[in-house]
Short mmCIF file of C-alpha atoms and ligand atoms in Angstrom, two decimals:
data_model
loop_
_atom_site.label_atom_id
_atom_site.label_comp_id
_atom_site.label_asym_id
_atom_site.label_seq_id
_atom_site.Cartn_x
_atom_site.Cartn_y
_atom_site.Cartn_z
CA MET A 291 13.26 39.13 21.23
CA THR A 292 17.71 39.36 21.70
CA SER A 293 19.62 37.03 19.47
CA ALA A 294 21.13 35.29 22.75
CA SER A 295 17.54 34.34 23.96
CA LYS A 296 16.84 30.52 22.94
CA ARG A 297 13.48 30.70 20.80
CA ALA A 298 11.47 26.99 20.68
CA LEU A 299 8.23 26.19 19.03
CA VAL A 300 5.53 24.01 20.62
CA THR A 301 2.64 22.85 18.53
CA GLY A 302 -0.13 21.08 20.36
CA GLY A 303 1.77 22.74 23.17
CA SER A 304 -1.22 23.81 25.98
CA ALA A 305 -1.57 20.09 27.30
CA GLY A 306 0.71 16.62 28.11
CA LEU A 307 3.41 15.96 26.71
CA GLY A 308 4.11 19.57 25.00
CA ALA A 309 2.70 21.88 28.08
CA ALA A 310 5.57 19.86 29.59
CA SER A 311 7.55 20.53 27.08
CA VAL A 312 6.81 24.04 27.39
CA GLY A 313 7.43 23.66 31.01
CA TRP A 314 10.93 21.75 30.81
CA LEU A 315 11.90 24.00 28.01
CA GLN A 316 10.95 28.11 29.80
CA ALA A 317 12.84 26.05 32.90
CA ASN A 318 15.67 26.28 30.69
CA GLY A 319 15.36 29.63 29.48
CA TYR A 320 13.73 29.50 26.32
CA GLU A 321 10.60 31.35 24.83
CA ILE A 322 7.89 30.02 23.97
CA VAL A 323 5.63 29.89 21.05
CA VAL A 324 2.88 27.18 21.26
CA LEU A 325 0.21 26.50 18.66
CA ASP A 326 -2.52 24.92 19.64
CA ARG A 327 -6.35 24.49 18.42
CA ASP A 328 -9.01 26.29 21.20
CA ARG A 329 -6.52 25.86 24.66
CA PRO A 330 -5.31 29.23 25.15
CA TRP A 331 -2.19 28.56 27.24
CA THR A 332 -3.10 29.04 30.87
CA GLY A 333 0.96 27.83 32.10
CA LYS A 334 2.38 29.84 35.24
CA THR A 335 4.90 32.21 32.80
CA PRO A 336 3.37 33.59 29.79
CA VAL A 337 4.08 31.80 25.87
CA GLN A 338 3.69 33.69 22.37
CA PHE A 339 0.50 31.59 21.61
CA ILE A 340 -0.76 31.14 17.97
CA ARG A 341 -4.32 29.40 17.19
CA CYS A 342 -4.82 26.71 14.81
CA ASP A 343 -6.39 23.68 14.53
CA LEU A 344 -3.72 21.74 12.51
CA ALA A 345 -6.71 19.93 11.23
CA SER A 346 -7.68 22.50 9.06
CA ARG A 347 -5.69 23.22 5.99
CA THR A 348 -7.05 26.84 5.23
CA GLU A 349 -5.92 27.39 9.22
CA LEU A 350 -2.27 26.24 8.71
CA ASP A 351 -1.88 27.96 5.51
CA ASP A 352 -2.65 31.70 7.22
CA VAL A 353 -0.46 30.95 10.40
CA LEU A 354 2.57 29.70 8.35
CA PRO A 355 4.30 32.65 7.98
CA ASP A 356 3.45 34.12 11.23
CA LEU A 357 4.75 30.70 12.47
CA ILE A 358 8.21 31.67 9.81
CA ALA A 359 8.22 35.16 11.70
CA ALA A 360 7.76 33.63 14.92
CA GLY A 361 11.32 32.02 14.62
CA PRO A 362 14.19 31.87 14.17
CA TYR A 363 13.94 28.61 16.55
CA ASP A 364 16.69 26.38 18.26
CA LEU A 365 13.84 24.20 19.52
CA VAL A 366 10.98 23.09 17.57
CA LEU A 367 9.15 20.19 19.11
CA LEU A 368 5.97 19.07 16.43
CA ASN A 369 3.83 17.65 19.21
CA ALA A 370 0.83 17.64 18.60
CA GLY A 371 -1.86 14.84 18.11
CA ILE A 372 -5.17 12.99 17.40
CA ASN A 373 -6.35 9.54 18.38
CA ALA A 374 -9.08 7.85 17.75
CA THR A 375 -9.07 4.38 19.37
CA GLY A 376 -11.97 1.85 17.43
CA LYS A 377 -13.05 -0.85 15.02
CA PHE A 378 -11.53 0.79 11.75
CA GLU A 379 -13.63 -0.32 9.61
CA ALA A 380 -16.46 1.56 12.17
CA LEU A 381 -14.53 5.06 13.01
CA ASP A 382 -16.26 7.81 11.15
CA PRO A 383 -13.70 8.82 7.95
CA ARG A 384 -13.58 11.73 9.75
CA ALA A 385 -11.79 10.49 12.28
CA HIS A 386 -9.67 9.25 10.08
CA ILE A 387 -9.26 12.26 8.02
CA ASP A 388 -8.26 14.72 10.73
CA ILE A 389 -6.06 11.77 12.69
CA LEU A 390 -4.32 11.90 9.11
CA ARG A 391 -4.07 15.73 9.10
CA VAL A 392 -2.68 16.55 12.76
CA ASN A 393 -0.96 13.72 12.58
CA THR A 394 0.82 13.57 9.92
CA GLU A 395 0.28 16.07 6.97
CA ALA A 396 0.60 18.75 9.05
CA PRO A 397 3.47 18.38 11.20
CA MET A 398 5.33 17.51 8.03
CA VAL A 399 4.42 21.07 6.18
CA ILE A 400 5.53 23.43 9.23
CA ALA A 401 8.89 21.16 8.94
CA ALA A 402 9.13 21.75 5.33
CA ALA A 403 8.00 25.66 5.46
CA LEU A 404 10.23 26.05 8.52
CA LEU A 405 13.41 24.43 7.20
CA GLU A 406 13.70 25.55 4.04
CA SER A 407 12.64 29.37 5.33
CA ASN A 408 15.59 29.32 7.15
CA ALA A 409 13.34 29.93 9.92
CA CYS A 410 15.31 27.43 12.47
CA ARG A 411 18.70 28.73 13.33
CA SER A 412 21.27 26.59 12.48
CA GLY A 413 22.67 24.20 15.29
CA GLY A 414 19.33 23.79 16.73
CA ALA A 415 16.90 20.45 16.95
CA MET A 416 14.09 19.24 15.71
CA VAL A 417 11.64 16.90 16.83
CA PHE A 418 8.97 14.30 15.40
CA VAL A 419 6.22 12.82 18.15
CA SER A 420 6.07 9.63 16.43
CA SER A 421 5.08 6.73 18.44
CA LEU A 422 6.45 3.57 20.41
CA SER A 423 3.42 1.85 17.85
CA HIS A 424 6.36 2.21 15.17
CA PHE A 425 7.95 -0.80 17.01
CA THR A 426 4.78 -2.66 17.79
CA GLY A 427 2.26 -2.41 15.90
CA TYR A 428 -1.50 -0.54 16.85
CA PRO A 429 -4.51 -2.47 16.64
CA GLY A 430 -7.36 -0.57 17.54
CA ALA A 431 -6.00 2.27 16.47
CA ALA A 432 -5.27 1.83 12.71
CA SER A 433 -4.90 4.82 11.20
CA TYR A 434 -3.12 6.59 14.12
CA ALA A 435 -0.63 3.80 14.25
CA ALA A 436 -0.31 4.77 9.97
CA SER A 437 0.04 7.83 10.58
CA LYS A 438 2.97 8.10 13.54
CA ASP A 439 4.48 5.22 10.50
CA ALA A 440 4.67 8.09 8.17
CA LEU A 441 5.79 10.91 10.63
CA ALA A 442 8.39 9.23 11.14
CA ILE A 443 9.93 8.32 8.35
CA TYR A 444 9.34 11.27 7.01
CA ALA A 445 11.74 13.11 9.56
CA ARG A 446 13.77 10.11 8.93
CA SER A 447 13.91 11.19 5.31
CA MET A 448 14.28 14.76 5.69
CA ARG A 449 17.47 14.32 8.02
CA LYS A 450 19.82 14.21 5.04
CA TYR A 451 17.82 18.20 4.32
CA ALA A 452 17.88 19.63 7.81
CA ALA A 453 21.18 18.66 8.05
CA SER A 454 22.31 20.95 5.48
CA ARG A 455 20.71 23.81 6.53
CA GLY A 456 22.92 22.74 10.86
CA VAL A 457 19.58 21.09 11.78
CA THR A 458 19.55 17.76 13.57
CA LEU A 459 16.16 15.71 13.31
CA THR A 460 15.44 13.87 16.59
CA VAL A 461 11.85 11.09 16.37
CA ALA A 462 10.28 10.80 19.48
CA PHE A 463 8.72 7.19 19.88
CA PRO A 464 7.21 7.67 23.64
CA GLY A 465 4.83 4.69 25.11
CA PRO A 466 1.52 5.68 26.95
CA LEU A 467 1.59 7.99 29.02
CA LYS A 468 -0.33 9.49 31.77
CA THR A 469 -1.90 12.41 29.49
CA ASP A 470 -5.39 12.33 29.17
CA HIS A 471 -4.63 11.82 25.31
CA ALA A 472 -3.52 8.31 26.68
CA GLU A 473 -6.65 7.97 29.42
CA ARG A 474 -9.40 7.88 27.03
CA HIS A 475 -7.95 5.79 24.48
CA SER A 476 -6.58 3.12 26.79
CA PRO A 477 -9.13 0.40 27.42
CA GLU A 478 -11.19 0.76 30.56
CA GLY A 479 -9.41 -1.15 33.50
CA ALA A 480 -5.92 -0.44 32.31
CA ASP A 481 -3.41 -0.33 34.68
CA ASP A 482 -2.24 3.47 34.27
CA SER A 483 1.26 2.69 36.82
CA LYS A 484 2.59 1.66 34.00
CA ARG A 485 2.08 4.80 32.08
CA MET A 486 4.89 7.02 31.75
CA ASP A 487 4.77 10.63 34.01
CA PRO A 488 4.60 14.02 30.53
CA ASP A 489 6.86 15.88 32.89
CA HIS A 490 9.44 12.66 33.14
CA ALA A 491 9.48 12.28 29.18
CA ALA A 492 9.72 15.74 28.28
CA ARG A 493 12.55 15.77 29.41
CA LEU A 494 14.16 12.71 28.07
CA ILE A 495 13.11 13.55 24.41
CA LEU A 496 14.66 16.75 24.92
CA ALA A 497 17.45 15.78 26.68
CA ASP A 498 17.96 13.53 23.32
CA ALA A 499 17.21 15.83 20.58
CA LEU A 500 19.76 18.50 22.28
CA ALA A 501 21.97 15.89 22.19
CA GLY A 502 21.13 15.44 18.64
CA LYS A 503 20.12 11.81 18.41
CA LYS A 504 18.46 10.64 16.25
CA SER A 505 15.62 8.92 17.56
CA SER A 506 14.46 8.89 21.86
CA ILE A 507 12.54 5.67 23.38
CA PRO A 508 12.14 7.51 26.32
CA GLY A 509 11.97 4.39 29.39
CA ALA A 510 13.88 1.34 29.87
CA GLY A 511 10.65 -0.68 29.85
CA ASN A 512 9.63 1.34 26.41
CA ARG A 513 13.12 0.57 24.79
CA VAL A 514 13.55 -3.71 25.59
CA PHE A 515 9.44 -3.17 23.73
CA ALA A 516 10.89 -1.55 20.72
CA VAL A 517 13.59 -4.00 20.31
CA ILE A 518 11.18 -7.01 20.66
CA GLY A 519 9.32 -5.15 18.55
CA ARG A 520 11.57 -4.96 15.41
CA VAL A 521 12.90 -8.35 15.89
CA PHE A 522 10.00 -10.04 16.27
CA PRO A 523 7.19 -7.66 14.71
CA LYS A 524 4.55 -10.36 14.42
CA PRO A 525 4.74 -11.86 17.78
CA VAL A 526 4.43 -8.70 19.45
CA THR A 527 1.53 -7.23 17.15
CA ALA A 528 -0.53 -10.14 18.82
CA VAL A 529 0.25 -9.14 21.62
CA MET A 530 -0.86 -5.13 21.72
CA ARG A 531 -4.16 -6.80 19.72
CA ARG A 532 -4.78 -8.97 23.40
CA LEU A 533 -3.96 -5.83 24.73
CA ILE A 534 -5.82 -3.09 23.34
CA TYR A 535 -7.86 -4.79 20.42
CA THR A 536 -9.65 -7.18 21.96
CA ARG A 537 -10.35 -4.90 25.46
CA LEU A 538 -12.59 -2.34 23.19
CA LYS A 539 -15.63 -0.57 24.78
CA PRO A 540 -18.17 -2.05 22.03
CA MET B 285 -4.92 -24.97 -9.43
CA ILE B 286 -7.64 -26.96 -11.75
CA GLY B 287 -11.00 -26.26 -11.39
CA ALA B 288 -9.81 -22.92 -9.20
CA LYS B 289 -12.82 -20.83 -9.01
CA PRO B 290 -12.79 -17.19 -10.96
CA ARG B 291 -11.85 -14.32 -8.45
CA ARG B 292 -13.62 -11.31 -7.95
CA ILE B 293 -11.02 -8.38 -8.26
CA LEU B 294 -10.32 -5.28 -7.96
CA ILE B 295 -7.34 -3.01 -9.17
CA THR B 296 -6.80 0.92 -9.00
CA GLY B 297 -4.12 2.39 -10.82
CA GLY B 298 -5.04 -0.87 -13.30
CA ASN B 299 -4.93 1.23 -16.52
CA SER B 300 -0.86 1.90 -16.59
CA GLY B 301 2.13 0.56 -14.81
CA LEU B 302 1.61 -2.55 -12.27
CA GLY B 303 -1.16 -2.33 -11.96
CA LEU B 304 -2.09 -2.87 -16.05
CA ALA B 305 0.36 -5.28 -15.70
CA LEU B 306 -0.81 -7.49 -13.03
CA ALA B 307 -4.58 -6.67 -14.64
CA GLN B 308 -2.62 -8.55 -18.09
CA LYS B 309 -1.82 -11.33 -16.21
CA LEU B 310 -5.03 -12.16 -14.63
CA ALA B 311 -7.60 -11.29 -17.22
CA ARG B 312 -7.84 -14.40 -18.16
CA ARG B 313 -8.67 -16.82 -15.21
CA HIS B 314 -10.58 -13.60 -13.36
CA SER B 315 -13.03 -11.32 -13.68
CA LEU B 316 -11.84 -7.87 -13.47
CA LEU B 317 -12.81 -4.12 -12.34
CA LEU B 318 -10.25 -1.33 -13.00
CA SER B 319 -10.24 2.20 -11.85
CA GLY B 320 -8.67 5.27 -12.81
CA ARG B 321 -7.84 9.05 -12.82
CA LYS B 322 -8.39 8.48 -16.69
CA SER B 323 -12.36 8.12 -18.86
CA GLN B 324 -13.71 5.23 -19.38
CA THR B 325 -12.53 5.83 -23.57
CA GLU B 326 -8.63 7.10 -22.31
CA VAL B 327 -8.27 4.20 -21.50
CA ALA B 328 -11.01 2.03 -24.20
CA GLU B 329 -7.91 0.65 -26.09
CA ILE B 330 -5.73 -0.52 -23.50
CA LEU B 331 -7.51 -2.36 -20.91
CA PRO B 332 -8.28 -6.55 -21.37
CA PRO B 333 -10.62 -7.67 -22.52
CA GLY B 334 -14.29 -7.87 -20.61
CA ALA B 335 -12.30 -5.58 -17.78
CA GLY B 336 -15.22 -3.27 -15.95
CA TYR B 337 -13.74 0.61 -15.76
CA VAL B 338 -14.66 2.77 -12.79
CA VAL B 339 -13.09 6.64 -12.69
CA ALA B 340 -12.01 6.76 -8.92
CA ASP B 341 -9.24 10.62 -8.77
CA HIS B 342 -7.29 9.54 -5.12
CA GLY B 343 -6.90 13.35 -5.30
CA ASP B 344 -10.13 13.82 -3.48
CA PRO B 345 -10.42 10.52 -0.90
CA GLU B 346 -13.73 10.47 -0.15
CA MET B 347 -15.32 10.63 -3.29
CA SER B 348 -12.95 7.52 -4.71
CA ALA B 349 -14.47 5.47 -2.07
CA ARG B 350 -17.77 5.95 -2.93
CA ALA B 351 -16.88 5.93 -6.73
CA LEU B 352 -15.81 2.34 -6.54
CA VAL B 353 -18.08 1.23 -4.12
CA ARG B 354 -20.46 2.31 -6.35
CA GLY B 355 -18.59 0.70 -9.45
CA VAL B 356 -17.84 -2.88 -7.65
CA ARG B 357 -22.22 -2.77 -7.54
CA ASP B 358 -22.77 -1.39 -11.01
CA PHE B 359 -20.31 -4.43 -11.93
CA GLY B 360 -23.25 -6.80 -10.92
CA TRP B 361 -20.75 -7.89 -7.65
CA ASP B 362 -21.98 -8.53 -4.52
CA GLY B 363 -18.90 -8.86 -3.09
CA LEU B 364 -15.11 -8.71 -3.36
CA ASP B 365 -12.24 -11.79 -3.46
CA ASN B 366 -8.92 -9.58 -4.30
CA ALA B 367 -8.79 -5.39 -3.48
CA VAL B 368 -5.71 -4.55 -4.63
CA LEU B 369 -4.83 -1.07 -3.59
CA ASN B 370 -1.99 0.11 -6.17
CA ALA B 371 -3.33 3.79 -7.57
CA GLY B 372 -0.51 6.01 -6.58
CA THR B 373 1.66 8.87 -7.02
CA GLY B 374 5.06 10.42 -6.03
CA PHE B 375 6.84 13.92 -7.02
CA VAL B 376 10.17 14.60 -6.53
CA ALA B 377 11.11 16.73 -3.78
CA VAL B 378 13.50 19.53 -6.08
CA GLY B 379 15.91 21.27 -3.49
CA GLY B 380 15.06 18.29 -0.70
CA VAL B 381 12.28 19.66 0.20
CA ASP B 382 8.59 18.69 -0.91
CA SER B 383 5.95 21.99 -1.75
CA THR B 384 3.06 21.76 1.03
CA ASP B 385 0.84 21.08 -2.77
CA ALA B 386 3.12 17.92 -2.70
CA ILE B 387 2.49 16.43 0.59
CA ARG B 388 -1.24 16.37 1.04
CA GLN B 389 -1.49 15.71 -2.77
CA THR B 390 1.04 11.95 -1.93
CA LEU B 391 -1.05 11.82 1.58
CA ASP B 392 -3.88 12.33 -0.04
CA VAL B 393 -3.34 10.09 -3.59
CA ASN B 394 -1.42 7.66 -1.69
CA LEU B 395 -2.85 7.38 1.89
CA LEU B 396 -5.63 9.22 2.92
CA ALA B 397 -7.72 7.58 -0.36
CA VAL B 398 -6.26 4.18 0.45
CA MET B 399 -7.27 4.22 4.32
CA LEU B 400 -11.00 5.62 2.72
CA GLN B 401 -11.63 2.64 0.49
CA ALA B 402 -10.31 0.14 3.10
CA GLN B 403 -13.12 1.14 5.10
CA ALA B 404 -15.56 1.80 1.98
CA LEU B 405 -15.00 -1.75 0.73
CA TYR B 406 -14.98 -4.20 4.12
CA PRO B 407 -18.11 -5.55 3.93
CA LEU B 408 -17.57 -6.38 0.15
CA LEU B 409 -14.69 -8.10 0.93
CA ARG B 410 -15.52 -9.96 4.66
CA LYS B 411 -18.69 -10.89 2.71
CA SER B 412 -16.03 -12.97 0.65
CA SER B 413 -13.35 -13.96 2.94
CA GLY B 414 -11.33 -11.80 0.73
CA THR B 415 -7.95 -10.06 0.52
CA LEU B 416 -6.37 -6.18 0.94
CA SER B 417 -3.07 -6.13 -0.83
CA LEU B 418 -1.85 -2.10 -0.25
CA ILE B 419 0.58 -1.43 -2.82
CA GLY B 420 3.45 -0.16 -0.80
CA SER B 421 6.80 0.93 -2.36
CA VAL B 422 10.90 0.01 -1.11
CA ALA B 423 10.78 3.45 0.02
CA HIS B 424 8.64 2.89 2.81
CA LYS B 425 11.82 2.32 5.46
CA GLY B 426 12.60 6.44 4.21
CA SER B 427 14.37 8.30 0.90
CA ALA B 428 15.72 11.67 0.59
CA SER B 429 14.79 12.15 -3.08
CA ILE B 430 11.32 11.85 -2.32
CA PRO B 431 10.31 11.83 1.56
CA ALA B 432 6.78 12.70 1.06
CA TYR B 433 6.49 9.68 -0.91
CA ALA B 434 8.62 7.59 1.42
CA ALA B 435 6.19 8.75 4.81
CA SER B 436 3.24 8.15 2.75
CA LYS B 437 4.65 4.48 1.29
CA ALA B 438 5.54 3.92 5.59
CA GLY B 439 1.71 4.98 6.25
CA LEU B 440 0.29 2.63 3.94
CA HIS B 441 2.87 -0.06 6.07
CA GLY B 442 1.63 0.59 9.50
CA LEU B 443 -1.84 0.63 8.42
CA ALA B 444 -1.16 -2.74 6.85
CA ARG B 445 -0.12 -3.71 9.87
CA ALA B 446 -2.68 -2.95 12.15
CA LEU B 447 -5.82 -4.02 9.89
CA ARG B 448 -4.27 -7.46 9.38
CA SER B 449 -4.34 -7.95 13.01
CA GLU B 450 -7.83 -6.53 13.56
CA TRP B 451 -9.07 -8.60 10.10
CA SER B 452 -7.29 -11.69 11.21
CA GLY B 453 -10.34 -14.71 10.18
CA ASP B 454 -12.21 -12.41 8.28
CA ILE B 455 -10.35 -10.22 6.15
CA SER B 456 -6.61 -11.46 4.87
CA VAL B 457 -4.82 -8.12 4.85
CA GLN B 458 -1.10 -7.37 3.26
CA VAL B 459 0.97 -4.85 1.97
CA LEU B 460 3.53 -6.00 -1.05
CA HIS B 461 6.51 -3.58 -1.45
CA PRO B 462 7.60 -3.21 -5.26
CA GLY B 463 11.06 -2.21 -5.93
CA PRO B 464 11.91 -0.06 -9.06
CA ALA B 465 9.23 -0.72 -12.11
CA LYS B 466 9.89 0.56 -15.82
CA THR B 467 6.48 2.08 -15.51
CA ASP B 468 6.01 5.39 -16.48
CA MET B 469 6.65 6.42 -12.62
CA HIS B 470 9.07 8.42 -12.54
CA ASP B 471 8.65 10.21 -15.50
CA LYS B 472 5.55 11.59 -14.07
CA ALA B 473 7.26 12.25 -10.43
CA GLY B 474 9.99 14.28 -12.16
CA TYR B 475 12.99 11.49 -11.84
CA ASP B 476 15.11 10.67 -14.50
CA PRO B 477 16.94 6.73 -12.67
CA GLY B 478 19.61 7.98 -15.93
CA ARG B 479 21.36 4.75 -16.59
CA MET B 480 20.01 3.40 -13.23
CA ARG B 481 16.71 2.26 -15.09
CA ALA B 482 18.99 -0.69 -16.98
CA LEU B 483 18.43 -1.85 -13.16
CA PHE B 484 14.82 -1.87 -12.74
CA LEU B 485 13.07 -4.79 -13.60
CA ALA B 486 9.97 -5.20 -15.71
CA PRO B 487 6.81 -4.37 -14.84
CA ASP B 488 6.10 -8.00 -16.06
CA ASP B 489 8.10 -9.21 -13.48
CA VAL B 490 6.68 -6.94 -10.87
CA ALA B 491 3.18 -8.52 -11.61
CA ALA B 492 4.29 -11.96 -11.53
CA MET B 493 5.17 -11.05 -7.82
CA MET B 494 2.62 -9.47 -7.05
CA ALA B 495 0.35 -12.08 -8.39
CA SER B 496 1.43 -15.24 -6.02
CA ALA B 497 2.49 -12.95 -3.38
CA ILE B 498 -1.53 -11.96 -3.57
CA ALA B 499 -2.27 -15.64 -4.18
CA ALA B 500 -0.23 -16.05 -0.51
CA ARG B 501 -1.09 -13.99 1.49
CA ARG B 502 1.79 -13.08 3.38
CA SER B 503 2.59 -9.28 4.07
CA PRO B 504 4.40 -7.24 4.58
CA VAL B 505 6.01 -8.94 0.66
CA THR B 506 9.31 -6.86 -0.16
CA LEU B 507 9.01 -7.33 -4.61
CA SER B 508 12.79 -6.84 -5.49
CA TRP B 509 15.83 -8.51 -7.18
CA VAL B 510 16.86 -10.35 -4.95
CA LYS B 511 12.88 -12.23 -4.63
CA TYR B 512 12.96 -11.86 -8.59
CA LEU B 513 16.50 -13.29 -8.82
CA ASN B 514 15.42 -16.66 -6.58
CA GLY B 515 12.68 -17.49 -9.29
CA GLY B 516 10.25 -14.97 -7.84
CA ALA B 517 8.63 -14.21 -11.34
CA TYR B 518 8.45 -17.89 -12.05
CA THR B 519 7.79 -19.79 -8.95
CA GLY B 520 5.40 -19.20 -5.42
CA ARG B 521 1.59 -19.71 -5.90
CA ARG B 522 -0.95 -19.03 -8.54
CA LEU B 523 -3.75 -16.72 -8.37
N1 NAP C 660 7.14 1.92 -11.14
C1 NAP C 660 7.90 1.53 -9.79
O1 NAP C 660 9.35 1.57 -9.74
C2 NAP C 660 7.26 1.32 -8.31
C3 NAP C 660 8.00 1.14 -7.07
C4 NAP C 660 7.63 0.58 -5.90
C5 NAP C 660 6.51 1.31 -5.70
N2 NAP C 660 5.43 2.03 -6.87
C6 NAP C 660 4.17 2.24 -6.64
O2 NAP C 660 3.73 0.67 -6.99
C7 NAP C 660 2.37 1.69 -8.63
C8 NAP C 660 2.07 1.38 -9.70
O3 NAP C 660 2.35 2.31 -9.62
P1 NAP C 660 3.58 2.46 -11.47
O4 NAP C 660 3.96 2.37 -11.24
O5 NAP C 660 2.41 1.44 -12.01
O6 NAP C 660 3.15 4.10 -11.94
P2 NAP C 660 2.11 4.26 -13.32
O7 NAP C 660 2.44 3.63 -13.90
O8 NAP C 660 2.56 6.15 -12.84
O9 NAP C 660 0.67 3.61 -12.48
C9 NAP C 660 -0.22 4.29 -11.98
C10 NAP C 660 -1.15 4.60 -11.31
O10 NAP C 660 -1.97 4.92 -10.96
C11 NAP C 660 -2.92 5.80 -10.99
N3 NAP C 660 -3.20 7.29 -10.51
C12 NAP C 660 -2.48 8.19 -10.18
N4 NAP C 660 -2.94 9.01 -9.60
C13 NAP C 660 -4.21 8.44 -9.34
C14 NAP C 660 -5.08 9.99 -8.78
N5 NAP C 660 -5.00 10.42 -8.15
N6 NAP C 660 -6.32 9.02 -8.57
C15 NAP C 660 -6.41 7.76 -9.26
N7 NAP C 660 -6.06 6.74 -9.60
C16 NAP C 660 -4.30 7.67 -10.20
C17 NAP C 660 -3.39 6.49 -13.01
O11 NAP C 660 -4.19 6.22 -13.34
P3 NAP C 660 -4.25 7.26 -14.08
O12 NAP C 660 -3.17 7.17 -15.53
O13 NAP C 660 -6.15 7.50 -14.49
O14 NAP C 660 -3.29 8.94 -13.08
C18 NAP C 660 -2.58 4.92 -13.67
O15 NAP C 660 -3.06 3.96 -13.47
C19 NAP C 660 1.83 2.55 -7.55
O16 NAP C 660 1.26 2.33 -5.91
C20 NAP C 660 3.51 2.87 -6.72
O17 NAP C 660 3.08 4.19 -6.00
C21 NAP C 660 6.15 1.58 -8.03
#
């Protein structure tokens, strides 16, 4: 690796928003490290692949040194995430545990380790992928909502420390995307034309990250929804309940 | 509220700080079951008379949920009018960044354990049309000195927001965000507030505001100086 080349780490880079981001970054001259679970990377341009199931603490502990050694990074996209929709009390407790481990704990551990060991270049950017649910509430995915709120606030709390290392932190709040993830977890008969194309979302999020913005809400409609959710949290959560919770498959 | 029925109230982390102050406030009128990590003998002298006690270490979230359910049954209760999930921990991020262990412990104790406990207690609360109160913190909006703690409390905020909607009509769910209070928590966390401590509220006053917020069943509620100066510790509903 020459120091002139730009380098990026993308967790959950094998599918969805992560894969779309890898595509955009490669097109813009980045060398890529992908961390993902069991799916090997299948894109055109090769990447350095690090296999890890982020639900497992021991697996993450095992690969952390490799992750650090594969740096330093100009951009880190902490994107890997899982969801489980359903009535909170009816879901398998294992699902709640995995959601918290993958969506919150793992990116927090990775971010702390990379920043502390100077595996992010000064002038670089780190992106935490939260969710639009941060502004709207998410009845029907309570543990997911909790996991993404926790991540957003961790990022906000770490901004000063990251800045001391010359790294900007961006929190992305994407709304529904046309990915397998969203398809699995949206109610039957939901209108998928309202979901955003992941390539488009990736482009917008990465542009915001490279501009050093604190937050990125891709899509004008989503930004409006976020503002309304901030001003009128209760009615917006009630709308979410009608759109999602009451339509859950029994 | 003359004639109001005594309530069956579970308070986690009820052997110290805010949880204990709340228990002392409620002990005369209500039936209490408290939990903590310490053993029964260690806390026997501290607990209000008549209160039950169950050991539930949130460091093992799944086991803590099972321990609470068993504790409720063993205490002879077939339902719960209130569950106040208050136990919590925090570590100051030395040098500005939490260690991996601190991140995992904080999330386990403050967030995952609460999630699994809420799930496990659901049938008991539902049976009594009870109230589930999660104890967050004003730090839920972010804090550079305690990032993992702030994250865990933000998670509770989001959890309560979603569950309040999911369970509406069956169980009232709320999150209460206390401001800094004079408990042992700051010592345990490795944080010396110095002269700032003079500005912290007395646990007793915070507990009084918690009690009226629990009775009012609104969410989210911030319990800080603003509320205190508005008479929050002396007015409002009684549980
Ligand atoms: N004090 C403040 O300024 C402040 C401000 C905002 C929010 N809060 C929140 O209020 C709640 C109570 O805090 P506090 O000030 O009363 O603190 P505290 O005096 O330190 O009491 C904490 C309680 O939680 C229990 N606990 C801690 N770790 C546990 C674990 N792993 N398993 C089971 N129980 C555990 C402790 O039981 P053991 O003694 O048996 O370990 C103790 O009863 C916490 O959720 C805290 O985050 C406090």
